[in-house]
XYZ file of C-alpha atoms in Angstrom:
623
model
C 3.550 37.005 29.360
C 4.943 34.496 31.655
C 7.665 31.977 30.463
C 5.067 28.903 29.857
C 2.673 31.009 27.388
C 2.974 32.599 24.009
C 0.602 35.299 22.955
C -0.629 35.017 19.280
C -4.014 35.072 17.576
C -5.979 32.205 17.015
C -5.247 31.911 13.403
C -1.442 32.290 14.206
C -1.625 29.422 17.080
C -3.284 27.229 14.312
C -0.525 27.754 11.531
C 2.178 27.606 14.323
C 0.864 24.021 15.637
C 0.004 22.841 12.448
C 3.962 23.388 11.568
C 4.752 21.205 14.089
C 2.987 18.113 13.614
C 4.360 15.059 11.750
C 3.815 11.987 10.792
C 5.969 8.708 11.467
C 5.530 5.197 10.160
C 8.341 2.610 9.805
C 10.626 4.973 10.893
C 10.140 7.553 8.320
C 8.752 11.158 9.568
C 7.155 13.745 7.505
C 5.369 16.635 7.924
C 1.500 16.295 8.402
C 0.981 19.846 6.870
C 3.424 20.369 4.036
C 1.865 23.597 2.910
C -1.632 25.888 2.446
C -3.474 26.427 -0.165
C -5.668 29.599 -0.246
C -7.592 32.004 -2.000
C -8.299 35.066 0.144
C -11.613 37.596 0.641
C -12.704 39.231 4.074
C -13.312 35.602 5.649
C -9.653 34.710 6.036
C -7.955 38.024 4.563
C -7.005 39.215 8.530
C -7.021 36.179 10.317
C -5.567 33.091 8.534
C -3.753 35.101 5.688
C -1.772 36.982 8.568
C -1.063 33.943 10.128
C 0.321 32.736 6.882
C 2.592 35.873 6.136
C 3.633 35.606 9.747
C 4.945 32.020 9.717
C 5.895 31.770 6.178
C 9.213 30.536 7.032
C 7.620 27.386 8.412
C 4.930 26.957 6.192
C 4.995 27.277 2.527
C 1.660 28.599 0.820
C 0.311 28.393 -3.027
C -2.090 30.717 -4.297
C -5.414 28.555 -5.844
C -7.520 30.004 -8.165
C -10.697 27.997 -7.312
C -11.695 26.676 -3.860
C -12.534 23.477 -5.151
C -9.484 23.081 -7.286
C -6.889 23.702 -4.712
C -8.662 20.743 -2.539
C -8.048 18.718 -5.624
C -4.298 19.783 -6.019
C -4.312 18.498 -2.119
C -5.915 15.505 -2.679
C -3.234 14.590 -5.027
C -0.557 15.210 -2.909
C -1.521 13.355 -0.635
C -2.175 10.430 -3.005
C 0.990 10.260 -4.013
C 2.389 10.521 -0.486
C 0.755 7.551 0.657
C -1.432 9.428 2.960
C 2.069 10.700 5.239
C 1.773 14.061 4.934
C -1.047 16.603 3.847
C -2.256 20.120 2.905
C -4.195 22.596 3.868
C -6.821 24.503 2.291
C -7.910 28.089 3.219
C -10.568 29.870 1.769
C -13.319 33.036 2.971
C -17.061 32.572 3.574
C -19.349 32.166 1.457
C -19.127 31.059 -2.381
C -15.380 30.286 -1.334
C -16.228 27.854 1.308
C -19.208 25.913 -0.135
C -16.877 25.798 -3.229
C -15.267 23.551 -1.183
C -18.423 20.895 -0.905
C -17.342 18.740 -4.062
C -13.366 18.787 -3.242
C -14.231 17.582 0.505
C -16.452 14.824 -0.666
C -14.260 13.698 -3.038
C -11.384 13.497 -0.376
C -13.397 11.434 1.950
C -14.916 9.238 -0.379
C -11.339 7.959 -1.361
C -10.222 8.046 2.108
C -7.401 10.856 1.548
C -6.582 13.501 4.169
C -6.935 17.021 3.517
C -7.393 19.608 5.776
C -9.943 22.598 5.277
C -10.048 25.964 6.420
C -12.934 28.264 5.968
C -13.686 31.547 7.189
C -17.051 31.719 9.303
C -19.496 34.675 10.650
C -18.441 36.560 13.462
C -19.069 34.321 16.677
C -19.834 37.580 19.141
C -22.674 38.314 15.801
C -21.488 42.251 16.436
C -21.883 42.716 12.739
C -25.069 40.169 12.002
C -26.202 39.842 9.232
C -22.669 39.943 7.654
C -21.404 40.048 3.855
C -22.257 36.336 2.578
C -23.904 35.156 5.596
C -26.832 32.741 5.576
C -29.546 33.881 7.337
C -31.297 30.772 8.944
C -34.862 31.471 10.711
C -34.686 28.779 12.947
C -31.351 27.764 13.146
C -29.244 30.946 14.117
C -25.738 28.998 14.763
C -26.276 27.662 11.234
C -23.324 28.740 8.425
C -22.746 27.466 4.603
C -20.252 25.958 6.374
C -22.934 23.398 7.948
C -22.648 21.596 4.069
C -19.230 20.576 5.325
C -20.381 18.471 8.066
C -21.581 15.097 5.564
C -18.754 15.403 3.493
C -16.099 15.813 6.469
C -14.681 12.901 8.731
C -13.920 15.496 11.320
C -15.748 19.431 11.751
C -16.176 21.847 14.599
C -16.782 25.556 14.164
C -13.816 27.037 16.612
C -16.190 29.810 18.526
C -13.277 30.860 21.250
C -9.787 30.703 21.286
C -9.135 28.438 23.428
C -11.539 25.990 22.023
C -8.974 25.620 19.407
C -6.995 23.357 21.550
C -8.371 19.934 21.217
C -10.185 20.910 18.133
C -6.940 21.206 16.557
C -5.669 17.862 18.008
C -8.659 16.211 17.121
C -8.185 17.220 13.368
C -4.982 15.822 13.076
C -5.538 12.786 15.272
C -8.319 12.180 12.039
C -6.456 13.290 9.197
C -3.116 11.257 10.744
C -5.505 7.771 11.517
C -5.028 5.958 8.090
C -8.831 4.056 9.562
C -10.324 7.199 9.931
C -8.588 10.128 7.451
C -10.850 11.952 4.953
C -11.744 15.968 4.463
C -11.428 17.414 8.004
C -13.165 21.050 8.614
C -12.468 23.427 11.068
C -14.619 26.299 10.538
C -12.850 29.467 11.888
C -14.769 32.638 12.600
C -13.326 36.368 11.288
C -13.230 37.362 15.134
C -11.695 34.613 16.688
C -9.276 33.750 13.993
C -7.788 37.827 15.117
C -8.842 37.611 18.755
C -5.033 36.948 21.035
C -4.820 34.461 23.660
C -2.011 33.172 25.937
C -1.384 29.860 24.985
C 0.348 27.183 26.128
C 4.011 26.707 25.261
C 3.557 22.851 25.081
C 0.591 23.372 22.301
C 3.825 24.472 19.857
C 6.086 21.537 20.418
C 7.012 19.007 17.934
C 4.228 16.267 18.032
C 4.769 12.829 16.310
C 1.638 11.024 15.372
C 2.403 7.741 14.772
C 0.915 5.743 11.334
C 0.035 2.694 13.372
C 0.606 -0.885 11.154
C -2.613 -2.843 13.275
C -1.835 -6.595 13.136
C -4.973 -9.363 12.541
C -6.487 -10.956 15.001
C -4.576 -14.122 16.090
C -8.895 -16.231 15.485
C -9.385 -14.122 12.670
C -6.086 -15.369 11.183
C -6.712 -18.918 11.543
C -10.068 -18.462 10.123
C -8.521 -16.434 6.722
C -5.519 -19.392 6.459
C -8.534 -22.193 6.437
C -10.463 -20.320 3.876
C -7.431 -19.945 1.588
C -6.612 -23.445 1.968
C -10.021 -24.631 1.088
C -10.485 -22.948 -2.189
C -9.412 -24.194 -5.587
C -10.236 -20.938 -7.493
C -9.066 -18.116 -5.376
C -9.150 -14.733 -6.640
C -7.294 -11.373 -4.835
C -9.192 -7.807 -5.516
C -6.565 -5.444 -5.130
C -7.622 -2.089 -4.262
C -6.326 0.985 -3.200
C -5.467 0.286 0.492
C -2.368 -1.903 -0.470
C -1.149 1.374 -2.541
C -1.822 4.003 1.038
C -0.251 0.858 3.206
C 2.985 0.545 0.760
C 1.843 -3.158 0.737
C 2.985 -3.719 -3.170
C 6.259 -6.263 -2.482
C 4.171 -7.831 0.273
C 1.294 -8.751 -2.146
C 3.766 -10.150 -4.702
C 5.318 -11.896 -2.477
C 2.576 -13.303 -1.135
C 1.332 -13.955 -5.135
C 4.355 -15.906 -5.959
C 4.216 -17.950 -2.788
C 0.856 -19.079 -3.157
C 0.170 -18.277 -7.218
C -3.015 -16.884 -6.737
C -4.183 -14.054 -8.801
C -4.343 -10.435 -8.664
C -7.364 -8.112 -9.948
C -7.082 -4.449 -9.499
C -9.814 -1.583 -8.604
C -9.218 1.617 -10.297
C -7.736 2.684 -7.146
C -5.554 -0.564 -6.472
C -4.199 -0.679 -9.945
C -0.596 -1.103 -10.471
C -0.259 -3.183 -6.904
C 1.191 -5.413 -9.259
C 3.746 -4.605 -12.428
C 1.735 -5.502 -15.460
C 4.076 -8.122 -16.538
C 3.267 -9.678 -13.735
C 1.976 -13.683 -14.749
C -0.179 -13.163 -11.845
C -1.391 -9.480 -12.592
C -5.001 -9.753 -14.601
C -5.490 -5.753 -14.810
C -8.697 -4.318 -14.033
C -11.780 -6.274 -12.865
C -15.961 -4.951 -12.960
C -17.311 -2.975 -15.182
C -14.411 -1.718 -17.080
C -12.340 -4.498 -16.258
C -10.013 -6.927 -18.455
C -12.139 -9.985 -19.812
C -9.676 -12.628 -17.916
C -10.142 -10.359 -15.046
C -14.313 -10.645 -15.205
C -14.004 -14.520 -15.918
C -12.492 -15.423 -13.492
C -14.397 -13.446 -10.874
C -17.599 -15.117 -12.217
C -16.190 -18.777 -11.055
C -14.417 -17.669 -8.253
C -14.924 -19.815 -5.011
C -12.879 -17.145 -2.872
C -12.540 -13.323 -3.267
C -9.810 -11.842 -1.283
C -10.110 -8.038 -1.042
C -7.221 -6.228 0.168
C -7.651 -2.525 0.579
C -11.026 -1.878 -1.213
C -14.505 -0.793 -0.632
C -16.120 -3.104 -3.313
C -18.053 -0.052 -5.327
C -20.621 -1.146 -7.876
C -18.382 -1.039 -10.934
C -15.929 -3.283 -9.117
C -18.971 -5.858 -8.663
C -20.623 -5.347 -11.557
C -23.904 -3.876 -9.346
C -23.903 -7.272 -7.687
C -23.826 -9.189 -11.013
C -20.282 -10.173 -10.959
C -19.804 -12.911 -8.373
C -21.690 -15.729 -9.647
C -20.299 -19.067 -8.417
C -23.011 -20.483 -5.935
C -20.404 -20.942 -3.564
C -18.626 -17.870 -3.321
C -17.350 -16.535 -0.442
C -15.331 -13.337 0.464
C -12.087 -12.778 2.932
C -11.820 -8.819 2.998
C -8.242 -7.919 4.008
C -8.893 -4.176 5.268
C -7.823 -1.669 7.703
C -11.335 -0.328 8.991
C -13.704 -3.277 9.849
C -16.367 -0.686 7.691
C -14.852 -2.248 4.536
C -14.102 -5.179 5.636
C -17.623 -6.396 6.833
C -18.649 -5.793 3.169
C -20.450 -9.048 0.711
C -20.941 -11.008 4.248
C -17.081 -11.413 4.254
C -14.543 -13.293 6.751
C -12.394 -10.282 8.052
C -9.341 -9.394 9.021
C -8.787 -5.960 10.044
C -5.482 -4.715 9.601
C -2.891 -3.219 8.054
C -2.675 -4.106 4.266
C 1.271 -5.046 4.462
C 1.045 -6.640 8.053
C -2.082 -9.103 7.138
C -0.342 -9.849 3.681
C 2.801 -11.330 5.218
C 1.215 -12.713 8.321
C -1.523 -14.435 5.793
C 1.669 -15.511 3.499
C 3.590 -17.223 6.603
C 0.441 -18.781 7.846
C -0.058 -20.558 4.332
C 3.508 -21.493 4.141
C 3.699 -23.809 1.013
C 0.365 -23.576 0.123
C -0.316 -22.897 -3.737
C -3.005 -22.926 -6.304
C -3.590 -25.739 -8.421
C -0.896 -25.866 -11.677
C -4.183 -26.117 -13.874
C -6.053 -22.599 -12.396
C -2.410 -20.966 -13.247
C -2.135 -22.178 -16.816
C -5.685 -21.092 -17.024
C -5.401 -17.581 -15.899
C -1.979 -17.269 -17.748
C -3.125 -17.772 -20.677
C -6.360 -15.708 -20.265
C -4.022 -13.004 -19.496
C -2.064 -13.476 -23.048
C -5.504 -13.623 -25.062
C -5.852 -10.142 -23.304
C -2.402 -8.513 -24.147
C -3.623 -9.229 -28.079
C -6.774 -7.012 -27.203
C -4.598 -4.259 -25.571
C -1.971 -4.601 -29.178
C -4.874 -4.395 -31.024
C -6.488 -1.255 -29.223
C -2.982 0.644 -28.891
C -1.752 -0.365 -33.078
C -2.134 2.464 -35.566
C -1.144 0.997 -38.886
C -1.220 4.315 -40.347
C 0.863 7.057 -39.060
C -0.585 10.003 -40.792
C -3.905 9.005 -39.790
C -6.032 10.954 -36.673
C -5.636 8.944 -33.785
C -8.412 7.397 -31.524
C -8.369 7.753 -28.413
C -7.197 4.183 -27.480
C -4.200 5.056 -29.711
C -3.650 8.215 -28.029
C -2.969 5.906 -24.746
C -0.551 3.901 -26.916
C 1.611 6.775 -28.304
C 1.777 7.425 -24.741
C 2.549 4.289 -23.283
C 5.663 3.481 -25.568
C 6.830 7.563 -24.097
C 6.651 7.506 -20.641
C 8.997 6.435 -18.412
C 8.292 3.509 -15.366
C 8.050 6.511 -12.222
C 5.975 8.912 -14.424
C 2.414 9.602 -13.197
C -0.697 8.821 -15.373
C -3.815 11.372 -13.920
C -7.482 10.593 -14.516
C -11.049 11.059 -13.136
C -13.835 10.846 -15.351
C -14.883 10.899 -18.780
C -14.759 7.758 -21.546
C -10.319 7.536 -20.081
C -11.319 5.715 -16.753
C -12.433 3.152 -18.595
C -10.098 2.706 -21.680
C -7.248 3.208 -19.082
C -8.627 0.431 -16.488
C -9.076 -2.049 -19.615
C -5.654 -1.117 -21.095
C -2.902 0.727 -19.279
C 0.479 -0.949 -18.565
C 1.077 0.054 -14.842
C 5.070 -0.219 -14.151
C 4.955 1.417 -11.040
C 2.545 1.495 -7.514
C 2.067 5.820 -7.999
C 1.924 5.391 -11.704
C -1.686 4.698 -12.186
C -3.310 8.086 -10.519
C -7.304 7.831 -11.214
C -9.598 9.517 -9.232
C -13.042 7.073 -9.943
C -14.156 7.072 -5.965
C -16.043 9.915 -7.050
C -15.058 10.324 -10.493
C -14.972 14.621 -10.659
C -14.646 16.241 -13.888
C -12.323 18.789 -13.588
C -9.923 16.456 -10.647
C -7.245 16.560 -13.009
C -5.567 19.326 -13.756
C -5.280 20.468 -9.739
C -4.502 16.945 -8.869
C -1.558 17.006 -11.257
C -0.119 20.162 -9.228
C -0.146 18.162 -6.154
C 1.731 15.270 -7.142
C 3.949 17.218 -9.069
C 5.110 18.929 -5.905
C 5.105 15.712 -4.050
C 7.347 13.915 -6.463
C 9.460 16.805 -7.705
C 11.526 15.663 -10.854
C 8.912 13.332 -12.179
C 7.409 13.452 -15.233
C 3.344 13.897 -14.427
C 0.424 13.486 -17.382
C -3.152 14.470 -16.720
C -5.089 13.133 -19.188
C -8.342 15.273 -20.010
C -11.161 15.024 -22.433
C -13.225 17.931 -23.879
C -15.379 18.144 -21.428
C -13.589 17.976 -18.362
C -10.726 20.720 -19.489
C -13.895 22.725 -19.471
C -15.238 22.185 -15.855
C -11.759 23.389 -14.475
C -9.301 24.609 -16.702
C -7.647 27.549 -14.072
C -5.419 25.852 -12.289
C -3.225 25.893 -15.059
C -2.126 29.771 -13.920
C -0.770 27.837 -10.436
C 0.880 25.376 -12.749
C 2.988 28.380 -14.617
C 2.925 30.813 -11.381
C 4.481 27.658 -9.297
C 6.511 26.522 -12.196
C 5.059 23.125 -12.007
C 6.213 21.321 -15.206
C 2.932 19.195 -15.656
C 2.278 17.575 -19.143
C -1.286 17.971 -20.083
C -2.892 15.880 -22.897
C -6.050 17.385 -24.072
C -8.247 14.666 -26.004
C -10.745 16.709 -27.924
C -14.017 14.518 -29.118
C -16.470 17.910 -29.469
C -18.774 16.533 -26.593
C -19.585 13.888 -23.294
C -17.940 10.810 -24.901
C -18.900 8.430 -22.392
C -22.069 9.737 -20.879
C -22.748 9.900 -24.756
C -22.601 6.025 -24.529
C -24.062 5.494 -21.434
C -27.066 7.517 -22.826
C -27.325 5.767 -26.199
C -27.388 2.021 -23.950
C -30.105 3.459 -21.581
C -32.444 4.629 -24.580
C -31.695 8.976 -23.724
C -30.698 8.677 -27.414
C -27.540 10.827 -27.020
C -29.165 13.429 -25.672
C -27.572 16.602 -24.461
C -24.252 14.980 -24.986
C -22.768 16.473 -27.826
C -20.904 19.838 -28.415
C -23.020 21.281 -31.312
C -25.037 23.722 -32.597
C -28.433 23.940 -31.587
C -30.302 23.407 -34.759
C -33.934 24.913 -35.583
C -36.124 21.888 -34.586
C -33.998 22.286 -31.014
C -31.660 19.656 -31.357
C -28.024 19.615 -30.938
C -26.892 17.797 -34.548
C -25.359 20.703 -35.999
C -21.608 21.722 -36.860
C -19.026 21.350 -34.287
C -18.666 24.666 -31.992
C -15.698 27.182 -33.019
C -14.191 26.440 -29.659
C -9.909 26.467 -29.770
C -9.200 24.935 -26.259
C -5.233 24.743 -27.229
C -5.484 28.188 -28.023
C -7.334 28.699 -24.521
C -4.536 26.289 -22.508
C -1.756 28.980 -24.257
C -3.771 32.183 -23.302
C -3.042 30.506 -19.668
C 0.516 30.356 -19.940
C 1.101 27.028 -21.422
C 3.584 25.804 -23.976
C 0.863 24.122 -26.750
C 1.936 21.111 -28.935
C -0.811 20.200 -31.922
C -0.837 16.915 -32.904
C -3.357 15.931 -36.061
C -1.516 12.704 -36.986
C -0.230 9.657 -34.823
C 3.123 10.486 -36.107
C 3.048 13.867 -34.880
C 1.432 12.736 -31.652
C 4.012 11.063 -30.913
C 6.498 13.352 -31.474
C 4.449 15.840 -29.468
C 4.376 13.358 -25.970
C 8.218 12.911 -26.369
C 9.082 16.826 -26.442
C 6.126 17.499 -23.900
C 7.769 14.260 -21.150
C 11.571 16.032 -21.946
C 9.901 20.068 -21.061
C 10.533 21.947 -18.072
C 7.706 24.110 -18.032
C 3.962 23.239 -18.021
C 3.006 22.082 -21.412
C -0.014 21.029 -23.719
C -0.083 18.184 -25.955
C -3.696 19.084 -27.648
C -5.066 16.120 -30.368
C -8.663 16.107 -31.888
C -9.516 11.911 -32.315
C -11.462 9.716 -34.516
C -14.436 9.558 -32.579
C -14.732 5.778 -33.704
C -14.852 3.591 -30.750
C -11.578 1.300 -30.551
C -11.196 -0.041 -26.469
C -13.452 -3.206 -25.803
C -16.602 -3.079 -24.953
C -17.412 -4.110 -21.070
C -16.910 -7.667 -20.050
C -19.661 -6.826 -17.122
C -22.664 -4.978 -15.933
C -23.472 -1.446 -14.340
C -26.780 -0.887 -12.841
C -28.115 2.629 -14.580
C -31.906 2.350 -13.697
C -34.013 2.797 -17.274
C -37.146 4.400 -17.326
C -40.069 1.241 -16.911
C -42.225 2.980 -19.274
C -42.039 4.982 -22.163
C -43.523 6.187 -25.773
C -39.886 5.939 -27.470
C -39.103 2.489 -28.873
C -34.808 3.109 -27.674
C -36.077 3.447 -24.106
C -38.103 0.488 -24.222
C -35.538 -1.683 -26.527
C -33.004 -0.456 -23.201
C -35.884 -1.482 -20.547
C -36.068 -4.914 -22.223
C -32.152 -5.380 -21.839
C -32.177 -3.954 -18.803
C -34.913 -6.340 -17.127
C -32.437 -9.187 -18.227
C -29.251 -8.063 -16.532
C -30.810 -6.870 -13.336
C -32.168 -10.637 -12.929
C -28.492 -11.708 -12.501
C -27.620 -9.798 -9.557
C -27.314 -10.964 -5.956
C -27.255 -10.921 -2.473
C -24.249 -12.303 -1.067
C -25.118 -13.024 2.403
């Protein structure tokens, strides 16, 4: 081998380059692959999981027990890192890569990086058809790997060594491009990933890939500054963006300058402290009611950071001043383009301090402040009301749940969420006191996020206390991960709500005239419906047949009690409470477009198709 080439398998090149790259952005570096996750089978067993045992001083690996759980855990940890630094995922062919289908989608809808690794069939076909290989009649070069490609920002299958040369760079130039990151795939064939090759001594050295901070355009600018100026009921939609751009102290700085107000997105929430005067909590769907009123007589929306998704605008129902217009604040002119808007694409911190110089000593109206201050009072009673249990020994419900744990945690602990009847009640309700406090996944709202995503953060923010909050039904979709929590020694808190069923879809189902159906844990009685006893399930006793430490909680007292021991543990623990099933949060202060059947024999769906004819009238093109 001559001095300017190394001679290593493909798989090793890929874990030896991939230990090498970093990320850099106002002077901070961090590694762009922190670590693997991986589950092995003949896909990956020789190639990647070599690689791994080979270069394990350089890069750290955590054994998954699902495929799509272990993208979850790396979705988190990249959350929490602001997008700077990633994880890998490796898994075989077959059932173990297409379990990677809903973890991939997930990452790209929310615009997190996350690297995936799947085993492929042999690219010389000697041994075709193979264990787990699709057989396509038409398509030979076809894999399972092929569902990938929609749900990836970047894929190539690497069919020769030296191919993996600028795929490699190419995946990291995406998962490092904060307009561009998502689920990258690079599909790695069991031959190839074995098969040596000299490489190229300068494919190993350190690379830097600089986080760039894009400033607006100098026209767009002018155009933004004019906009502001002319409004008289200016509203900001914070979204998640200003969290992955670190762009919290400029958009309160730019709040107090000017006094405009602040709405959040699930995924922007906490851009602002709650006691904020300016902060108005969540807006859409499940938004605050001072959040939703003031969106409906807005004259100028300002998104910063966010994609606008239907329960943000209320399917288009939201919005309703005649003269609305929109200034979208965003770093990939995608977004930004969104509702007709002004643009100015760029970097969430950048455009936020250029905007705030530009409008030097421009403010809101005194009037629109006291308005949406004390709209923002009014709400705080709702939230006391919601969080109060006058009566300690009572069960909780499950807004009081999030109370007992809002007077427990501490400002830097992490909150976890995905799906269920919590996004909602949290987006109303919780009292973010820190940007990574609020962690809810609702981009693509996955049951079963939680759990995994809480083992990513945790090992991103070592020391802090980290909650994932989980209903019934979701502890049930993907309860594993839990094993990883205890083999890692991950001290995650876990707060199991059980309401024996699909609380929200429940509700959802009940508004739309589908009468409940299907929703509930219950018997199956003799006529073939569900109304019977609750099931004998014991999902504490399940969580401790994992390895957990299990706190019961039947009172509000004891819940309490049972959240302060879990936040002061050092080992992964379970606070398990059964609720009232009464509903306590407030109802929604806006639409969401769930089509209702047009026609039909049962007088709920047609009472449902009435209501529904009236809302849908209210919606509207902003163009």
């Amino acid at each position: 081998m001559s001095a300017t080439t190394r001679r290593l398998t493909t798989a090793q090149a890929l874990v030896r380059f991939l230990s090498a790259q970093y990320t850099e952005r106002d002077g901070v570096r961090r590694r762009l692959i922190a670590g693997t996750w991986g589950i092995f089978g003949h896909g990956n067993v020789a190639g990647i999981g070599q690689a791994l045992v080979e270069y394990s001083a350089v890069m750290p690996y955590h054994q998954g027990r699902n495929e799509q759980a272990m993208v979850h855990a790396a979705v988190g940890y990249a959350r929490q890192l602001n997008r700077l630094s990633a994880q890998a995922v490796t898994t075989s062919i077959g059932p173990g890569a297409t379990n990677l289908v809903t973890g991939a989608a997930l990452a790209t809808v929310n615009r997190l990086p996350v690297l995936l690794l799947p085993g492929d069939y042999f690219a010389s076909r000697v041994a075709d058809p193979l264990l787990q290989q699709l057989e396509h009649p038409v398509e030979a070069d076809v894999s399972v790997n092929d569902t990938l490609r929609p749900v990836s920002r970047y894929f190539d299958r690497v069919t020769r060594p030296e191919a993996l040369i600028p795929s490699a760079l190419g995946a990291v130039r995406v998962l490092a491009d904060p307009a561009e990151t998502g689920a990258v795939t690079l599909a790695l064939p069991q031959d190839v990933q074995a098969e040596a090759y000299d490489w190229p001594e300068e494919f190993f050295a350190e690379r830097v890939w600089s986080v760039r901070r894009p400033a607006p355009d100098p026209a767009e600018l002018t155009a933004a500054v004019a906009a502001v100026r002319a409004a008289r009921r200016p509203l900001i939609v914070a979204g998640g963006g200003i969290h992955h751009s670190e762009a919290e102290e400029a958009l309160k700085a730019f709040v107090d300058a000017t006094g405009i107000p602040v709405a959040s997105t699930q995924a922007g929430k906490g851009s602002l402290r709650h006691d904020h005067p300016a902060d108005l909590g969540g807006i859409g769907h499940t938004g605050t009611a001072v959040s939703d009123g003031l969106a409906r007589t807005a004259d100028l929306v300002i998104g910063v950071g966010t994609r606008y998704s239907d329960f943000t605008t209320a399917s288009g129902t939201l919005f309703q001043n005649p003269d609305v217009r929109f200034l979208n604040l965003n770093i990939t002119g995608f977004d930004a383009h969104k509702l007709a808007a002004r643009t100015l694409v760029c970097d969430a911190r950048t455009g936020l301090e250029q905007l705030a110089g530009a409008l030097a000593g421009h403010r809101v109206e005194p009037s629109y402040e006291a308005e949406y201050r004390a709209g923002k009072e009014r709400w705080e009673q709702v939230v006391e009301t919601a969080y109060r249990a006058d009566d300690d020994t009572a069960v909780p419900t499950q807004t009081q749940v999030l109370g007992a744990l809002d007077a427990v945690v501490g400002d830097q602990d992490v909150v976890i969420n995905a799906a269920g009847s919590l996004p909602g009640d949290l987006h109303k309700l919780w009292r973010s006191r820190s940007p990574r406090q609020y962690h809810l996944e609702y981009g693509y709202s996955c049951m079963g996020y939680e759990i995994p995503a809480a083992l990513g953060v945790q090992q991103a923010a070592p020391g802090v206390p980290v909650w994932a909050l989980v209903g019934d039904g979701t502890y049930l979709m993907n309860p594993t991960e839990i094993v990883t929590a205890v083999q890692e020694n991950l001290p995650v808190k876990l707060v199991l709500v059980q309401n024996h069923g699909y609380a929200s879809i429940g509700g959802l189902s009940e508004s739309v005239g589908a009468e409940r159906f299907g929703t509930a844990y219950r018997h199956r009685a003799d006529d073939g419906t569900f109304t019977g006893a609750p099931l004998p399930v014991d999902l504490a006793a399940n969580a401790a047949s994992l390895g957990m430490e299990v706190l019961r909680a039947k009172t509000v007292r004891e819940l309490r009690n049972a959240l302060a021991e879990a936040r002061a543990c050092d080992r992964p623990t379970c606070v398990y409470v059964e609720t009232d099933p009464a509903p306590t949060a407030p109802p929604a202060e806006a639409w969401w477009d769930v089509p209702v059947a047009e026609v039909s024999t049962r007088e709920a769906a047609a009472r449902a198709r009435a209501r529904y004819d009236t809302e849908v009238a209210g919606r509207r093109r902003h163009l």
